Short mmCIF file of C-alpha atoms in Angstrom, two decimals:
data_model
loop_
_atom_site.label_atom_id
_atom_site.label_comp_id
_atom_site.label_asym_id
_atom_site.label_seq_id
_atom_site.Cartn_x
_atom_site.Cartn_y
_atom_site.Cartn_z
CA UNK A 1274 -16.28 -3.99 -14.22
CA UNK A 1275 -18.66 -6.14 -16.31
CA UNK A 1276 -18.53 -9.65 -14.87
CA UNK A 1277 -20.80 -10.88 -17.67
CA UNK A 1278 -18.42 -9.72 -20.38
CA UNK A 1279 -16.75 -12.53 -22.31
CA UNK A 1280 -13.75 -10.23 -22.82
CA UNK A 1281 -13.36 -9.85 -19.05
CA UNK A 1282 -13.33 -13.60 -18.43
CA UNK A 1283 -11.04 -14.25 -21.41
CA UNK A 1284 -8.62 -11.68 -20.01
CA UNK A 1285 -8.84 -13.25 -16.54
CA UNK A 1286 -8.01 -16.72 -17.89
CA UNK A 1287 -5.15 -15.32 -19.98
CA UNK A 1288 -3.68 -13.55 -16.95
CA UNK A 1289 -3.84 -16.72 -14.85
CA UNK A 1290 -2.09 -18.68 -17.61
CA UNK A 1291 0.58 -15.99 -18.07
CA UNK A 1292 1.24 -15.98 -14.32
CA UNK A 1293 1.47 -19.77 -14.24
CA UNK A 1294 3.88 -19.75 -17.15
CA UNK A 1295 6.14 -16.81 -16.31
CA UNK A 1296 6.16 -16.80 -12.49
CA UNK A 1297 7.72 -20.26 -12.49
CA UNK A 1298 10.99 -18.82 -13.81
CA UNK A 1299 11.26 -16.42 -10.88
CA UNK A 1300 10.60 -19.14 -8.34
CA UNK A 1301 13.11 -21.52 -9.94
CA UNK A 1302 15.72 -18.75 -9.68
CA UNK A 1303 14.91 -18.38 -5.98
CA UNK A 1304 15.12 -22.12 -5.32
CA UNK A 1305 18.49 -22.40 -7.05
CA UNK A 1306 19.96 -19.31 -5.39
CA UNK A 1307 19.10 -20.42 -1.84
CA UNK A 1308 19.77 -24.14 -2.21
CA UNK A 1309 23.03 -24.06 -0.22
CA UNK A 1310 21.73 -21.98 2.67
CA UNK A 1311 20.92 -23.53 6.06
CA UNK A 1312 17.26 -24.50 6.41
CA UNK A 1313 16.22 -21.44 8.49
CA UNK A 1314 18.04 -19.02 6.20
CA UNK A 1315 16.65 -20.81 3.15
CA UNK A 1316 13.06 -20.04 4.19
CA UNK A 1317 13.96 -16.42 4.87
CA UNK A 1318 15.81 -16.21 1.55
CA UNK A 1319 12.73 -17.51 -0.29
CA UNK A 1320 10.51 -14.90 1.40
CA UNK A 1321 12.98 -12.06 0.75
CA UNK A 1322 13.52 -13.19 -2.84
CA UNK A 1323 9.79 -13.40 -3.46
CA UNK A 1324 9.39 -9.96 -1.90
CA UNK A 1325 12.02 -8.57 -4.26
CA UNK A 1326 10.25 -10.15 -7.25
CA UNK A 1327 6.85 -8.76 -6.26
CA UNK A 1328 8.35 -5.35 -5.44
CA UNK A 1329 9.87 -5.14 -8.90
CA UNK A 1330 6.55 -6.12 -10.45
CA UNK A 1331 4.77 -3.32 -8.58
CA UNK A 1332 7.46 -0.81 -9.60
CA UNK A 1333 7.23 -1.82 -13.24
CA UNK A 1334 3.42 -1.92 -13.01
CA UNK A 1335 3.27 1.73 -11.96
CA UNK A 1336 5.34 2.71 -14.99
CA UNK A 1337 3.69 0.39 -17.52
CA UNK A 1338 0.10 1.24 -16.53
CA UNK A 1339 0.73 4.95 -17.13
CA UNK A 1340 2.68 4.59 -20.36
CA UNK A 1341 0.73 2.07 -22.42
CA UNK A 1342 -1.32 4.84 -24.11
CA UNK A 1343 1.75 6.65 -25.45
CA UNK A 1344 1.87 6.34 -29.28
CA UNK A 1345 4.04 3.46 -30.53
CA UNK A 1346 4.67 2.15 -26.98
CA UNK A 1347 2.30 -0.76 -27.54
CA UNK A 1348 4.17 -1.48 -30.77
CA UNK A 1349 7.42 -1.67 -28.80
CA UNK A 1350 5.68 -3.75 -26.14
CA UNK A 1351 4.28 -6.11 -28.77
CA UNK A 1352 7.71 -6.60 -30.33
CA UNK A 1353 9.13 -7.32 -26.87
CA UNK A 1354 6.37 -9.85 -26.25
CA UNK A 1355 7.12 -11.53 -29.59
CA UNK A 1356 10.79 -11.76 -28.54
CA UNK A 1357 9.86 -13.22 -25.13
CA UNK A 1358 7.49 -15.73 -26.68
CA UNK A 1359 9.95 -16.89 -29.36
CA UNK A 1360 12.70 -17.25 -26.77
CA UNK A 1361 10.33 -19.30 -24.63
CA UNK A 1362 9.25 -21.47 -27.55
CA UNK A 1363 12.75 -22.31 -28.74
CA UNK A 1364 13.82 -23.24 -25.23
CA UNK A 1365 16.55 -20.71 -24.60
CA UNK A 1366 15.24 -18.94 -21.52
CA UNK A 1367 17.46 -17.67 -18.77
CA UNK A 1368 20.13 -20.21 -17.97
CA UNK A 1369 19.02 -21.05 -14.47
CA UNK A 1370 21.72 -23.64 -14.08
CA UNK A 1371 24.34 -20.88 -14.23
CA UNK A 1372 23.02 -19.26 -11.06
CA UNK A 1373 25.52 -20.05 -8.34
CA UNK A 1374 24.33 -21.39 -5.02
CA UNK A 1375 25.25 -18.99 -2.25
CA UNK A 1376 26.11 -19.76 1.36
CA UNK A 1377 25.38 -16.13 2.28
CA UNK A 1378 21.78 -15.00 2.70
CA UNK A 1379 22.27 -11.49 1.33
CA UNK A 1380 24.33 -12.69 -1.62
CA UNK A 1381 21.49 -15.08 -2.43
CA UNK A 1382 18.88 -12.32 -2.18
CA UNK A 1383 21.06 -10.06 -4.37
CA UNK A 1384 21.33 -12.85 -6.95
CA UNK A 1385 17.55 -13.28 -6.90
CA UNK A 1386 16.92 -9.53 -7.23
CA UNK A 1387 19.23 -9.20 -10.24
CA UNK A 1388 17.63 -12.18 -12.01
CA UNK A 1389 14.12 -10.97 -11.17
CA UNK A 1390 14.90 -7.52 -12.56
CA UNK A 1391 15.38 -9.14 -15.96
CA UNK A 1392 12.20 -11.23 -15.82
CA UNK A 1393 9.67 -9.11 -13.90
CA UNK A 1394 9.14 -6.58 -16.70
CA UNK A 1395 8.23 -9.44 -19.04
CA UNK A 1396 5.57 -10.61 -16.59
CA UNK A 1397 4.11 -7.16 -15.94
CA UNK A 1398 4.04 -6.30 -19.64
CA UNK A 1399 2.18 -9.51 -20.47
CA UNK A 1400 -0.32 -8.96 -17.63
CA UNK A 1401 -0.88 -5.32 -18.63
CA UNK A 1402 -1.57 -6.37 -22.22
CA UNK A 1403 -3.90 -9.21 -21.21
CA UNK A 1404 -5.83 -7.01 -18.75
CA UNK A 1405 -6.95 -4.75 -21.65
CA UNK A 1406 -7.58 -1.74 -19.42
CA UNK A 1407 -9.25 -3.63 -16.55
CA UNK A 1408 -7.29 -2.22 -13.60
CA UNK A 1409 -8.74 -4.80 -11.20
CA UNK A 1410 -7.46 -7.60 -13.43
CA UNK A 1411 -4.05 -5.94 -13.56
CA UNK A 1412 -3.86 -5.85 -9.74
CA UNK A 1413 -5.18 -9.42 -9.53
CA UNK A 1414 -2.47 -10.58 -11.92
CA UNK A 1415 0.24 -8.95 -9.81
CA UNK A 1416 -1.12 -10.35 -6.54
CA UNK A 1417 -1.45 -13.83 -8.02
CA UNK A 1418 2.31 -13.93 -8.61
CA UNK A 1419 3.00 -13.90 -4.85
CA UNK A 1420 1.76 -17.43 -3.97
CA UNK A 1421 2.92 -18.75 -7.33
CA UNK A 1422 6.47 -17.53 -6.77
CA UNK A 1423 6.68 -18.70 -3.16
CA UNK A 1424 4.91 -22.05 -3.39
CA UNK A 1425 4.43 -23.11 -6.98
CA UNK A 1426 7.73 -22.85 -8.82
CA UNK A 1427 9.24 -26.29 -8.43
CA UNK A 1428 6.00 -28.04 -9.30
CA UNK A 1429 5.37 -25.81 -12.32
CA UNK A 1430 8.85 -26.26 -13.72
CA UNK A 1431 8.46 -30.03 -13.39
CA UNK A 1432 5.12 -29.98 -15.21
CA UNK A 1433 6.46 -27.79 -18.01
CA UNK A 1434 9.46 -30.07 -18.38
CA UNK A 1435 7.24 -33.14 -18.51
CA UNK A 1436 4.69 -31.63 -20.90
CA UNK A 1437 6.61 -29.33 -23.28
CA UNK A 1438 3.46 -28.77 -25.36
CA UNK A 1439 2.36 -26.39 -22.58
CA UNK A 1440 5.40 -24.22 -23.29
CA UNK A 1441 4.39 -23.96 -26.95
CA UNK A 1442 0.80 -23.15 -26.00
CA UNK A 1443 2.05 -20.49 -23.62
CA UNK A 1444 4.35 -19.02 -26.25
CA UNK A 1445 1.45 -18.99 -28.72
CA UNK A 1446 -0.68 -17.17 -26.13
CA UNK A 1447 1.97 -14.47 -25.77
CA UNK A 1448 2.11 -14.18 -29.56
CA UNK A 1449 -1.70 -13.89 -29.61
CA UNK A 1450 -1.59 -11.06 -27.05
CA UNK A 1451 1.28 -9.37 -28.88
CA UNK A 1452 -0.74 -9.39 -32.12
CA UNK A 1453 -3.70 -7.82 -30.33
CA UNK A 1454 -1.44 -5.28 -28.63
CA UNK A 1455 0.21 -4.30 -31.91
CA UNK A 1456 -3.11 -3.50 -33.56
CA UNK A 1457 -4.35 -1.63 -30.45
CA UNK A 1458 -1.57 0.98 -30.40
CA UNK A 1459 -3.02 4.48 -30.71
CA UNK A 1460 -0.62 5.45 -33.51
CA UNK A 1461 -1.48 2.29 -35.47
CA UNK A 1462 -5.22 2.91 -34.99
CA UNK A 1463 -4.92 6.51 -36.20
CA UNK A 1464 -3.00 5.34 -39.26
CA UNK A 1465 -5.58 2.63 -39.96
CA UNK A 1466 -8.40 5.16 -39.56
CA UNK A 1467 -6.92 7.09 -42.44
CA UNK A 1468 -5.68 4.20 -44.59
CA UNK A 1469 -8.13 1.33 -43.91
CA UNK A 1470 -11.09 2.88 -42.05
CA UNK A 1471 -13.07 -0.37 -42.07
CA UNK A 1472 -10.49 -1.83 -39.66
CA UNK A 1473 -11.27 0.76 -36.97
CA UNK A 1474 -14.40 1.35 -34.89
CA UNK A 1475 -15.33 4.17 -32.53
CA UNK A 1476 -15.73 3.35 -28.81
CA UNK A 1477 -16.54 5.49 -25.76
CA UNK A 1478 -13.65 7.69 -24.67
CA UNK A 1479 -12.08 6.60 -21.38
CA UNK A 1480 -8.86 6.96 -19.39
CA UNK A 1481 -7.51 3.81 -20.98
CA UNK A 1482 -8.69 4.84 -24.46
CA UNK A 1483 -8.60 8.65 -24.72
CA UNK A 1484 -8.77 8.54 -28.53
CA UNK A 1485 -12.03 6.57 -28.58
CA UNK A 1486 -10.68 4.17 -31.22
CA UNK A 1487 -10.47 0.37 -31.31
CA UNK A 1488 -9.69 -2.23 -33.98
CA UNK A 1489 -12.63 -3.96 -35.65
CA UNK A 1490 -13.16 -7.56 -34.55
CA UNK A 1491 -12.01 -9.31 -37.75
CA UNK A 1492 -8.61 -7.59 -38.10
CA UNK A 1493 -8.17 -7.67 -34.30
CA UNK A 1494 -8.54 -11.45 -34.05
CA UNK A 1495 -6.73 -11.97 -37.33
CA UNK A 1496 -3.72 -10.12 -35.90
CA UNK A 1497 -3.92 -12.31 -32.80
CA UNK A 1498 -3.97 -15.53 -34.85
CA UNK A 1499 -1.10 -14.33 -37.04
CA UNK A 1500 0.86 -13.36 -33.92
CA UNK A 1501 0.40 -16.79 -32.35
CA UNK A 1502 1.29 -18.58 -35.60
CA UNK A 1503 4.33 -16.33 -36.11
CA UNK A 1504 5.73 -17.17 -32.68
CA UNK A 1505 5.23 -20.91 -33.09
CA UNK A 1506 6.68 -20.93 -36.62
CA UNK A 1507 9.76 -18.82 -35.79
CA UNK A 1508 10.31 -20.68 -32.52
CA UNK A 1509 10.12 -24.02 -34.36
CA UNK A 1510 12.53 -22.91 -37.09
CA UNK A 1511 15.05 -21.55 -34.58
CA UNK A 1512 14.77 -24.67 -32.47
CA UNK A 1513 15.42 -26.87 -35.52
CA UNK A 1514 18.39 -24.76 -36.62
CA UNK A 1515 21.60 -26.72 -35.96
CA UNK A 1516 24.00 -25.20 -33.47
CA UNK A 1517 27.66 -25.16 -34.43
CA UNK A 1518 29.68 -27.31 -32.07
CA UNK A 1519 33.02 -25.92 -30.82
CA UNK A 1520 35.99 -27.61 -32.36
#
């Protein structure tokens, strides 16, 4: 771990921002699902719901951390991140208002677990991409979600609602990471090595980079900028698109 590396600190800040942005959804789900429980059960429901969310993150983390070096998997992951970011930008995230309040603790926890199953993979995938092979950052990102989910959700959702520009900045960040991830896929790098060799550089072989290949800085950051711009542009166009009203 190189604490003096600018890449390390950039990844750390990106992970914190991703957690702030995406963990809020999970906590809002929890707050809505337990809102009709008695006070004592409500606290227990929040703890159990947060535990389910973190447990799912750990489960997905085990899978994602082992699979990210499979050819074309980062391409699929990048496309998924683009989809997440565009959905976030155009303001059509999970319909939290449709989550029914439950007067039964276990029904509430079940509701939370189902909703978290949809959202946790998004969070883990974004953290795994932002960590760029730093396992300690990956674990830090997962652990950071615990206090954010339990304590920070209501405040974060209020801030995001009050300052929507933060949602666009967050969506652009995910697009930035998706662009980087797309160009870092081993299959893409091997193709570039043959087709556009100046776009690829050799790096020391490691567990996270067994091929010893990495994108050159200019195409790497260009892909990131294009990814961020793509998300903002598509999100803006979809948001401006008129929705047909039922007759």
